[in-house]
XYZ file of C-alpha atoms in Angstrom:
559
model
C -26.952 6.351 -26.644
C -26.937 2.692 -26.224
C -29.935 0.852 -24.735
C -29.593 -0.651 -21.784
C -29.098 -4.529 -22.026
C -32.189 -6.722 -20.775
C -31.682 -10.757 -19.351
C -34.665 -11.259 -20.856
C -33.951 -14.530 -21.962
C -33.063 -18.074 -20.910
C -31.157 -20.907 -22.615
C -30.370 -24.736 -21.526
C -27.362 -26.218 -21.617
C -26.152 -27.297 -24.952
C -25.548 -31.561 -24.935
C -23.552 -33.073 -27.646
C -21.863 -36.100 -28.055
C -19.025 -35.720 -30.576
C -17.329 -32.054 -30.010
C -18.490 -29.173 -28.622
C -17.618 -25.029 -29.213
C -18.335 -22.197 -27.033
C -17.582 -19.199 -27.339
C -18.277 -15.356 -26.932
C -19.417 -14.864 -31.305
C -21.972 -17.122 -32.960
C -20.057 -16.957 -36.062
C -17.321 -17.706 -34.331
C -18.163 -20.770 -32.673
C -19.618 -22.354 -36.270
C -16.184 -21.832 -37.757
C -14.659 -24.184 -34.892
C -17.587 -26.482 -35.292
C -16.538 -26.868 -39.077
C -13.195 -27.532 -38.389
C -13.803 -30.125 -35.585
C -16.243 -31.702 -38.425
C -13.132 -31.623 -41.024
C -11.169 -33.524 -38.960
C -9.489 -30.963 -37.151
C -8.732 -31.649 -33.439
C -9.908 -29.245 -30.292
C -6.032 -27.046 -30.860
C -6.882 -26.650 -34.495
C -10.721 -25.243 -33.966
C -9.298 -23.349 -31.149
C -7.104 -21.391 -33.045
C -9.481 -21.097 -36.037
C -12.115 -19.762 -33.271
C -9.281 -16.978 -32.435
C -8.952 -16.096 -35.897
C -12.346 -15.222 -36.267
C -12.953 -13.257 -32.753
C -10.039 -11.136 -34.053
C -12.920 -10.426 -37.377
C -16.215 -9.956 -35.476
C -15.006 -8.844 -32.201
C -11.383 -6.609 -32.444
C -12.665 -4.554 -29.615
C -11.611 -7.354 -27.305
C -8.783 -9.531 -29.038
C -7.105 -10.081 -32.380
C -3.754 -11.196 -33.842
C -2.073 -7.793 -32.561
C -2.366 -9.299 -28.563
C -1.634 -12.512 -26.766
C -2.570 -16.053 -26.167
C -2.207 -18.287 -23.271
C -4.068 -21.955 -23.772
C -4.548 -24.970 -21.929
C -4.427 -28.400 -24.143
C -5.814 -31.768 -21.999
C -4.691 -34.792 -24.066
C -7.436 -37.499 -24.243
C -4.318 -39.938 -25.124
C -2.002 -39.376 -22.448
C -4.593 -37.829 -19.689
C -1.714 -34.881 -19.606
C -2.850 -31.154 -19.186
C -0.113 -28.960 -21.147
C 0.138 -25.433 -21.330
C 1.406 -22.651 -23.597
C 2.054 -18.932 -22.988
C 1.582 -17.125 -25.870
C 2.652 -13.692 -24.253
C 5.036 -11.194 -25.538
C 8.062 -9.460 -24.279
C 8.470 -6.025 -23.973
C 11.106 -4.006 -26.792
C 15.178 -4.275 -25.664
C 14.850 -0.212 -25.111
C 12.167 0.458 -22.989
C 13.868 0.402 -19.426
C 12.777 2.609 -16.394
C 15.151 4.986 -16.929
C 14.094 5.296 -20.456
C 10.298 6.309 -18.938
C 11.888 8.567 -15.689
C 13.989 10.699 -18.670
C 10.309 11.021 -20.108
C 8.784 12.200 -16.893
C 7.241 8.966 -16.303
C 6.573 7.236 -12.539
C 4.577 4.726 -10.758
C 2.661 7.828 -9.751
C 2.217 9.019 -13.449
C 2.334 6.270 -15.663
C 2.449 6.880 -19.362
C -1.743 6.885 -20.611
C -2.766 3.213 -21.096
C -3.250 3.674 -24.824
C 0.319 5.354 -25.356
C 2.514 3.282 -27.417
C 5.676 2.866 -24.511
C 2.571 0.327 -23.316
C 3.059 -2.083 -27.083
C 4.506 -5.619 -26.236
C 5.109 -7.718 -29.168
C 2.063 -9.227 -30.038
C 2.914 -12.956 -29.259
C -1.148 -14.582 -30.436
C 0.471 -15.050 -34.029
C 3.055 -17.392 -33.080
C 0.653 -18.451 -30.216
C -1.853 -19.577 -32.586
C 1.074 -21.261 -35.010
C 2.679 -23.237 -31.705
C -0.705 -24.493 -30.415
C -1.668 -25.933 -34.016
C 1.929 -27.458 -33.787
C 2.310 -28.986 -30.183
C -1.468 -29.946 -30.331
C -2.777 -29.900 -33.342
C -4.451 -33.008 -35.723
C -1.737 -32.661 -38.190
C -4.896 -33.483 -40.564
C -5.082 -29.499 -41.479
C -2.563 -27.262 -42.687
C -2.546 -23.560 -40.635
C -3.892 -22.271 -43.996
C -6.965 -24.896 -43.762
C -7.412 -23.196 -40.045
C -7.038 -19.873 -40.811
C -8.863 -19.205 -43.962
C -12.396 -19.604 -42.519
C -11.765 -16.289 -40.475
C -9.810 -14.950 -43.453
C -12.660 -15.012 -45.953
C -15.370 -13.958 -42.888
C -12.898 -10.821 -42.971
C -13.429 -10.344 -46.515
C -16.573 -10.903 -47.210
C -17.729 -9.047 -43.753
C -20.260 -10.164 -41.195
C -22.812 -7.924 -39.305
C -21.779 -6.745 -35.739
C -23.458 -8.495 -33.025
C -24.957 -6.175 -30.195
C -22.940 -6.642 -27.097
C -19.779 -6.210 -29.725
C -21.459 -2.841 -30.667
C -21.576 -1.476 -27.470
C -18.341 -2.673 -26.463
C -16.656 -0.882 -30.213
C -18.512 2.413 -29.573
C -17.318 2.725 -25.785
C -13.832 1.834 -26.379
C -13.744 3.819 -29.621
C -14.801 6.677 -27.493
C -12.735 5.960 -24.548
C -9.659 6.299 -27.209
C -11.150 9.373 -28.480
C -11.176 11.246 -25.141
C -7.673 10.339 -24.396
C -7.104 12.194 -27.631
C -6.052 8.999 -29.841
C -8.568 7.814 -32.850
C -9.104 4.687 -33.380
C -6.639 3.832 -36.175
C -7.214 1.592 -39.315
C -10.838 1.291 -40.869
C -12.758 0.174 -37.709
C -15.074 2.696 -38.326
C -18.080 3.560 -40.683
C -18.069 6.977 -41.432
C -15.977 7.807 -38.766
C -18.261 6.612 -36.333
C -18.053 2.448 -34.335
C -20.519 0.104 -36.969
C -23.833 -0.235 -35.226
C -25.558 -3.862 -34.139
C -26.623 -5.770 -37.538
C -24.447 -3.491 -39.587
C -22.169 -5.015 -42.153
C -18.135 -4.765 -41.360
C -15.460 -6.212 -43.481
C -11.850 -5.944 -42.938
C -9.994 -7.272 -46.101
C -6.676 -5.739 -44.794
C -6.980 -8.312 -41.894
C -7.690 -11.500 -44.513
C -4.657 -10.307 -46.230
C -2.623 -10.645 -42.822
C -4.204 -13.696 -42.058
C -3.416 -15.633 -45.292
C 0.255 -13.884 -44.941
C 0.805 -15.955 -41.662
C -0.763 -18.650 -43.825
C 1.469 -18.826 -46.197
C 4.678 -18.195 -44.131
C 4.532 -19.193 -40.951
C 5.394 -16.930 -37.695
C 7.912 -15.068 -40.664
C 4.559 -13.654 -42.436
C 4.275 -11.416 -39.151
C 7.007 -11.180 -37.268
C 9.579 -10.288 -40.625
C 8.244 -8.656 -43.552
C 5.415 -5.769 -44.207
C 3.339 -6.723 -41.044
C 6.677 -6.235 -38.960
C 7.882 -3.223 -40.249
C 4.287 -2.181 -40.198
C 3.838 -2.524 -36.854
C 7.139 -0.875 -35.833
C 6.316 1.941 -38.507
C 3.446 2.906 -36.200
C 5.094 2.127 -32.653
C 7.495 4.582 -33.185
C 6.074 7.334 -35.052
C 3.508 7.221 -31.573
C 6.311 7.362 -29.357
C 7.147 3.593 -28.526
C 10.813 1.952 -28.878
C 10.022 -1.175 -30.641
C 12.265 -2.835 -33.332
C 12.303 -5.211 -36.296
C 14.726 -7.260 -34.168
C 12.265 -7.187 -30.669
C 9.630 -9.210 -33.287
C 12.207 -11.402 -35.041
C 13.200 -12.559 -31.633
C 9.839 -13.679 -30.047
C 8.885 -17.293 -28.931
C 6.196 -18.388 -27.636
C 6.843 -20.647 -24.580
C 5.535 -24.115 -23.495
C 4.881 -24.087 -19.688
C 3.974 -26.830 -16.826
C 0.329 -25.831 -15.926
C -0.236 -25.275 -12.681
C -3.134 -26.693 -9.990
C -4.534 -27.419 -6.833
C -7.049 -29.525 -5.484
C -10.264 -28.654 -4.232
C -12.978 -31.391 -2.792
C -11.841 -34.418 -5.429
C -11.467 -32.142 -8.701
C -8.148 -30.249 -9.532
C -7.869 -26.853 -11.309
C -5.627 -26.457 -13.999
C -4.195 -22.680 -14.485
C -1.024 -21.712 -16.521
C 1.741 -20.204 -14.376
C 2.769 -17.017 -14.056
C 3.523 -14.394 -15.819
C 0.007 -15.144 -16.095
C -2.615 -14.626 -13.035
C -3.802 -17.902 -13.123
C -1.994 -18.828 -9.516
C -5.186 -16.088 -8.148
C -7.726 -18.506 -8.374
C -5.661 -21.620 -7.186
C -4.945 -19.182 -3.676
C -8.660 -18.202 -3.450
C -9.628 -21.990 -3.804
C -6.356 -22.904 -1.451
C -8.032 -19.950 1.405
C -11.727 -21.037 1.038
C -11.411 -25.017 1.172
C -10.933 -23.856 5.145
C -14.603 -22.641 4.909
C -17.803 -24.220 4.969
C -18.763 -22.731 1.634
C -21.780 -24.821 0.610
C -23.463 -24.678 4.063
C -23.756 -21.048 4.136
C -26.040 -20.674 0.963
C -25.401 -19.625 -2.082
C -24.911 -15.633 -3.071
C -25.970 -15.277 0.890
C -23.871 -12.215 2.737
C -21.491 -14.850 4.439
C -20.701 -16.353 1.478
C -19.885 -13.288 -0.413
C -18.256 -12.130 2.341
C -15.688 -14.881 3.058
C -15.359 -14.753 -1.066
C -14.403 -11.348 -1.432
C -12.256 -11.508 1.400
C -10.278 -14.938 -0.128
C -9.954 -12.825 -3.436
C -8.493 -10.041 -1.564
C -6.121 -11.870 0.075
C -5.033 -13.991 -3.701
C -4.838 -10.775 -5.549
C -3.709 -8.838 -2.686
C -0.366 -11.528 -2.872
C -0.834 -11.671 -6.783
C 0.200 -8.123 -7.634
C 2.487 -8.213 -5.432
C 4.538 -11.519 -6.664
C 3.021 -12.134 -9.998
C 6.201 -11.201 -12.451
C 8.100 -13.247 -15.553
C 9.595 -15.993 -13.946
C 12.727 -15.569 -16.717
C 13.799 -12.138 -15.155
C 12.593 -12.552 -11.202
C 11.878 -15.455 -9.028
C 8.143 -16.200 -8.245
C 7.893 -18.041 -4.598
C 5.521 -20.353 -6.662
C 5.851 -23.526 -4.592
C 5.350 -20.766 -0.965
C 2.462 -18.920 -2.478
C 0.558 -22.652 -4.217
C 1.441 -24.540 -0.642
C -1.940 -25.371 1.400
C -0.357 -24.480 4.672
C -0.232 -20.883 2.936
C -3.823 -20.957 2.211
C -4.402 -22.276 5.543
C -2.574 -19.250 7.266
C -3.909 -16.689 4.979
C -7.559 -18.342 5.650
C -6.643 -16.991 9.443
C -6.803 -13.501 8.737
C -10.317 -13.609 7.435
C -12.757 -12.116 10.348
C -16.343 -13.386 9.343
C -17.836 -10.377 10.586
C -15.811 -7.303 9.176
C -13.752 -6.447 5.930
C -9.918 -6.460 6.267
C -7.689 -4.394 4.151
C -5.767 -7.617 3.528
C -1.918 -6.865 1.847
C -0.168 -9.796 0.644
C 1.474 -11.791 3.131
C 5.090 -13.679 2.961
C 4.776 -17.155 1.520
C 7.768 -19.811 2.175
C 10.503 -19.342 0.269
C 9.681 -15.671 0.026
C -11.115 -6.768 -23.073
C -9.997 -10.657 -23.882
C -11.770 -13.761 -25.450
C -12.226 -16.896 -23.560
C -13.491 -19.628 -25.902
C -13.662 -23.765 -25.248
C -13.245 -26.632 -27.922
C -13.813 -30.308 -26.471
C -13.697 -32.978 -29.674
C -14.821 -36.506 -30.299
C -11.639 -37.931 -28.864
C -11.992 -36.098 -25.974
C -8.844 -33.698 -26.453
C -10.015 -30.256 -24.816
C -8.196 -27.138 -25.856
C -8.858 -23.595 -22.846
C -7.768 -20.645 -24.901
C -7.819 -17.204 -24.415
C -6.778 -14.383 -26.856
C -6.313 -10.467 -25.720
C -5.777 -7.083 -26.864
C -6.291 -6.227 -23.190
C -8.326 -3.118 -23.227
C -10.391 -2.738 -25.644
C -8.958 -2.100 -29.132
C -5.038 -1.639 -26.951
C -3.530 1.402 -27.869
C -5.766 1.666 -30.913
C -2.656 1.941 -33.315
C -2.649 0.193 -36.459
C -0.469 -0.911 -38.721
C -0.707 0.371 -42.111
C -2.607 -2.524 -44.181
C -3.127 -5.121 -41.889
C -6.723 -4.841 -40.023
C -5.459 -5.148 -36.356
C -5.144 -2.767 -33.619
C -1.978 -3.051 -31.343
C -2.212 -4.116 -27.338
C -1.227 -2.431 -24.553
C -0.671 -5.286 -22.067
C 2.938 -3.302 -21.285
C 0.027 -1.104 -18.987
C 0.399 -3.652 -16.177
C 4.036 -3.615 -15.743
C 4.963 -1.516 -12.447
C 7.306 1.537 -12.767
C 8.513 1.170 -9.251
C 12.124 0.023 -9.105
C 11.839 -2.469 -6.177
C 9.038 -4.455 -7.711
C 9.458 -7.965 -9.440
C 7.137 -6.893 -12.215
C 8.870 -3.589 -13.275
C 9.177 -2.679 -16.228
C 12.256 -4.003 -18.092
C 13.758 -4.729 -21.249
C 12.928 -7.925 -23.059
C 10.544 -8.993 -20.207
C 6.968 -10.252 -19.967
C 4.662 -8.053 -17.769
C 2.298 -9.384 -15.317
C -0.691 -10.916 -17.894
C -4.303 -11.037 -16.965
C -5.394 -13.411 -19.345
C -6.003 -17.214 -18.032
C -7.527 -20.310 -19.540
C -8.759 -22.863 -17.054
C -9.156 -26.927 -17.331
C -11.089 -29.104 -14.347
C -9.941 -32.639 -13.736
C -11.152 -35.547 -11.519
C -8.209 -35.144 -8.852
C -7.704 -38.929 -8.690
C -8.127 -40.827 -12.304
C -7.269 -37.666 -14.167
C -10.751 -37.659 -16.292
C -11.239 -34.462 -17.785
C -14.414 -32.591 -16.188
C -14.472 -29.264 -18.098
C -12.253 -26.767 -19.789
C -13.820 -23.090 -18.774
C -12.717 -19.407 -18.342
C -13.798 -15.952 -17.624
C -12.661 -12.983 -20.043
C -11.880 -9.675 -17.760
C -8.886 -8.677 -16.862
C -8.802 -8.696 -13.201
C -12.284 -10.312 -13.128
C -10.636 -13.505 -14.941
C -9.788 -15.467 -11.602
C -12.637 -14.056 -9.494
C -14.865 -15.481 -12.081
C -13.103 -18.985 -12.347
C -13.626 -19.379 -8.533
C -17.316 -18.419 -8.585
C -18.290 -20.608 -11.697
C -16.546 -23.416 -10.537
C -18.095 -23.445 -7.225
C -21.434 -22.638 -8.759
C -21.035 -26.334 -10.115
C -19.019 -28.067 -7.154
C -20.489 -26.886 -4.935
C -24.447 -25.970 -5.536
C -24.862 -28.233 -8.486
C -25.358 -26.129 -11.173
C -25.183 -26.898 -14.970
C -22.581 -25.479 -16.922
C -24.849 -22.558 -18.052
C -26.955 -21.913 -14.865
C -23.122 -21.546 -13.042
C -22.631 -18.661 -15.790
C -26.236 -16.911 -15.687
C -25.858 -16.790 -11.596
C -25.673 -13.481 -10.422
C -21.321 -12.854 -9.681
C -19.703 -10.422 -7.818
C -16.467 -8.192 -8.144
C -13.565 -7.126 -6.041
C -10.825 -4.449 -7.534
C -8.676 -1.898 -5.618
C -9.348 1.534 -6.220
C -5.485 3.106 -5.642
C -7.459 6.935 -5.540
C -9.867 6.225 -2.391
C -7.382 3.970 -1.176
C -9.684 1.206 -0.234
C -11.078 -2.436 -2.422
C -14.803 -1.829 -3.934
C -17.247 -4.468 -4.122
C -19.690 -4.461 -6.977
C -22.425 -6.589 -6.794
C -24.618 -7.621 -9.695
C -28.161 -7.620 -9.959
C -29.713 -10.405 -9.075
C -28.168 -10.532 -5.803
C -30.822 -9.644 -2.732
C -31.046 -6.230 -1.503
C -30.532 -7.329 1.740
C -27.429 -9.385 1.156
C -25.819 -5.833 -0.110
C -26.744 -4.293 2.408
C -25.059 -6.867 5.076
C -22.263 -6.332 3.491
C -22.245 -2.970 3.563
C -22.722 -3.721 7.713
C -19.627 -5.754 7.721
C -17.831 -2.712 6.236
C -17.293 -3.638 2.515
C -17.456 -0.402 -0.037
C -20.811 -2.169 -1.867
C -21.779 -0.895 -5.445
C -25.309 -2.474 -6.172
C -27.063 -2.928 -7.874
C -25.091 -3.437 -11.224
C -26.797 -3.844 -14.157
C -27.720 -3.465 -17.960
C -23.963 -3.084 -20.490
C -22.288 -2.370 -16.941
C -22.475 -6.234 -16.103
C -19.144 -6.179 -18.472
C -16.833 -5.817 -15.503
C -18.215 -9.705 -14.362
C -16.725 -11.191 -17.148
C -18.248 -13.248 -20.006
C -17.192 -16.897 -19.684
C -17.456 -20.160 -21.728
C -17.801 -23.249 -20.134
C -17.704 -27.005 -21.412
C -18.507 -30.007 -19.205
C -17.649 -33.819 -19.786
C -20.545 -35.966 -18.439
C -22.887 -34.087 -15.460
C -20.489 -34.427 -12.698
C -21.354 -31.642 -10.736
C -25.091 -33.425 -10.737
C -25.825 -35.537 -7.173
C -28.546 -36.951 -8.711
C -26.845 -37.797 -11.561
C -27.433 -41.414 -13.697
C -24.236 -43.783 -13.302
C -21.215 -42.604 -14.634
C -20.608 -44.558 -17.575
C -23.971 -43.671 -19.408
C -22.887 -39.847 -19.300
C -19.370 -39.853 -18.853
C -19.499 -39.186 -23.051
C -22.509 -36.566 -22.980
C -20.793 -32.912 -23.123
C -23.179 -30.480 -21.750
C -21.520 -26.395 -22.397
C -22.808 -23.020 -21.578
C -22.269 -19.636 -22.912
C -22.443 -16.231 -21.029
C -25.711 -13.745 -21.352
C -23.321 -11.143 -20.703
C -21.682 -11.564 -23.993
C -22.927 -12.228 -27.896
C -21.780 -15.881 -27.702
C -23.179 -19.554 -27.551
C -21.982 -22.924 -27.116
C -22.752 -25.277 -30.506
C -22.042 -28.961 -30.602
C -23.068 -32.113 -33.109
């Protein structure tokens, strides 16, 4: 039985002047710190920083998920993007899963290996180093930090602990053990016990040495389609030879002088541009912070973005995404409409025109900022693992739709709709970068970029007071048929129970290890912006203040 998780403590905002890590593992965040200090820019510490969250925390990410990142380019004042996301095997088509008995009504379980997209974070992480990257370290200068962390083993951090044991479990009861040697005994490694995973240095310094062919050919490859298919899945040799990563135009809007960077779909990002787009028509400051109408008009803008979300969000290669209809303001505006300040809607997506993760931030001394986040979606994936290599397998094919009709069904060779979505903050008119930031949790991810970054905009908050602030989260629940509202403690009795009054399903208060579903983010801040009282611009436009969620094992570290 775990113990229940105390906020016990408080932290300030870390300041630094020359680079800056944060991210959800301690040792984590020190590796990227080392790199930055070798000369390695904020792409190259990112990617080290990914290399070791797949070591001391595989119950959320690894080298057998995805990648999307965000790169701002201190030179150029450009915001780039990559999707690191993988495709699904030629063979798995919906007729493939009706012959099996399969529907959108009984979908194959989330950990079955049908759900196995080819992992695309190891060419993810070798693309970012080469698009972004120094050029002053090779990949096997990035990765072998992580690599020998993996070998010589580290002691498991106590958020991690909980997080291994439930998912562990959760595998268990759907009658699938954890594969591999992430366990002790048979049982998850408790918080401060030692864990090494030698087979994962081994497919570390194999990428190393060989580039995206030291995974995607050779024993990881037919390693990880050795284990697909003897667990049901249709994955080939040739469906991992094939992958490529994918450079993308980021995506934004403006909101009150800054713009927010997201990466486009198939990744969810467009969510929190739509909330933003929906509640720039409201008064949001005036109403108080965390009050009932200001939760209230929130949830109901998330509705309405996720609401359209699920319903358009698909791989732009295989189905057209209205992206200009559903980013337009005059969409926002019309959607901002529907909203009825004193009672919940049960908001479905409208017609625009033209009908577990890692989040982790680098900024370094040149002011390049790299948003990154890696997933192996939930939990450990499907928990397979490939014979020798230390990772477990995703199962990010779980959000692809098995009804016909839909933009996001499943298909062969496509990308399903991704949850996973870095964030960057820019001054909307000189293009200064203001933050790079994120929130790890599936459908929590762009729920929690809106409520961070208004935390700051709006109320003034420091990058880690606008993470420690009590959040809130929306989801649909397809069995009762209606969206649930969980509310985190912290958040006034009262306020729950006016919303409740204005007809929202409430769940408060949430609290101890269940404050997972609000997401863990990582934020990092260039000069103290979101400060009114601020000193004049040019004596802290240099000062990088970051923050580092309580609800994970993480911190920010800078020099």
């Amino acid at each position: 039985m775990q113990p229940e998780l105390p906020f016990s403590s408080r932290r300030s905002p870390v300041v630094c002047l020359n680079g800056c890590i944060a991210s959800s593992q301690p040792l984590a965040s020190v590796i990227g710190l080392d790199i930055l200090k070798r000369g390695g820019n904020a792409a190259d510490a990112a990617v080290a920083v990914a290399a070791a969250l797949g070591v001391t925390e595989p119950c959320s990410t690894g080298i057998g998920g995805d990648c999307f990142c965000l790169f701002y380019d201190a030179r150029t004042g450009q915001v780039r993007g990559l999707n690191g996301s993988g495709r699904s095997p030629r063979a798995l088509t919906l007729d493939l899963l009706s012959g099996l008995g399969f529907s959108e009504a009984q979908p194959p379980s989330v950990f079955h290996a049908l759900n196995v997209t080819v992992p695309g974070a190891a060419a993810g992480w070798c693309d970012t180093i080469q698009l972004f990257g120094s050029k002053k370290l090779t990949l096997g200068e990035v990765l072998e930090p992580a690599a020998e962390l993996a070998e010589r083993g580290f002691p498991v951090a106590e958020v991690t602990a909980h997080h291994w044991a439930k998912w562990s479990k959760a595998l268990e009861d759907a009658g699938k053990a954890l594969g591999g040697n992430f366990l002790i005994n048979n049982r998850p490694p408790k918080h401060g016990q030692l864990f090494a995973n030698p087979a994962l240095a081994r497919t570390y310094r194999e990428l190393a040495q060989r580039g995206k062919s030291g995974f995607y050919e050779g024993r990881v490859a037919e390693a990880i389609v050795d284990v697909v298919r003897r667990n049901g899945g249709v994955m080939t040799l040739d469906d991992l030879r094939s992958h490529s990563s994918a450079e993308v135009q980021p995506i934004f809007t403006d909101y009150k002088g800054v713009r927010l960077w997201e990466c486009p779909p198939n990744g969810q990002g467009i969510a929190a541009i739509m909330a933003l787009n929906i509640l720039e028509n409201f008064p949001m400051k005036e109403m108080g912070h965390n009050s009932s109408g200001y939760l209230h008009v929130l949830t109901e803008a998330l509705k309405l973005s996720l609401a359209d979300v699920a319903h358009y969000c698909a791989d732009p290669e295989k189905v057209r995404v209205p992206l200009e209809g559903l980013l337009s303001r005059d969409y926002g505006n019309q959607r901002a409409r529907l909203i009825n300040m004193q009672a919940a809607g049960a908001n479905e997506h409208g017609a625009p025109p033209g009908s577990d993760t890692v989040y982790f931030a680098v900024v370094d001394a040149e002011g390049n900022a790299c948003s990154f986040v890696n997933s192996t979606y939930l939990g450990f994936g499907t928990g397979l693992v490939p014979e020798d290599c230390g990772f477990s397998l995703h199962n990010r094919g779980a959000n692809f739709s098995l009804d016909r009709s839909h933009g996001n069904c499943v298909g062969p060779a496509k990308r399903p709709y991704h949850t996973i979505m870095p964030a960057a903050v820019t001054d909307a008119v000189s293009g200064r970068l203001l933050c790079c930031y994120g929130v790890m949790g599936a459908f929590m991810q762009p729920q929690g970029h809106v409520q961070v970054l208004l935390n700051m905009l709006e109320f003034g908050m420091n990058p880690q007071r606008a993470l420690d602030a009590p959040r809130i989260y929306v989801q649909y629940d397809k069995a009762a048929g209606n969206w649930q509202l969980s509310v985190e403690a912290g958040v006034e009795q009262g306020v729950a129970e006016e919303l409740q009054k204005r007809g929202h399903t409430v769940l408060w208060p949430v609290s101890g290890h269940d404050r997972s579903q609000f997401g863990r983010g990582q934020v990092i801040a260039v000069g103290c912006w979101w400060d009114p009282a601020a000193p004049e611009p040019e004596m802290s436009a240099r000062v990088l203040w970051a923050g580092s969620d309580p609800r994970a094992d993480g911190c920010a570290l800078g020099y």
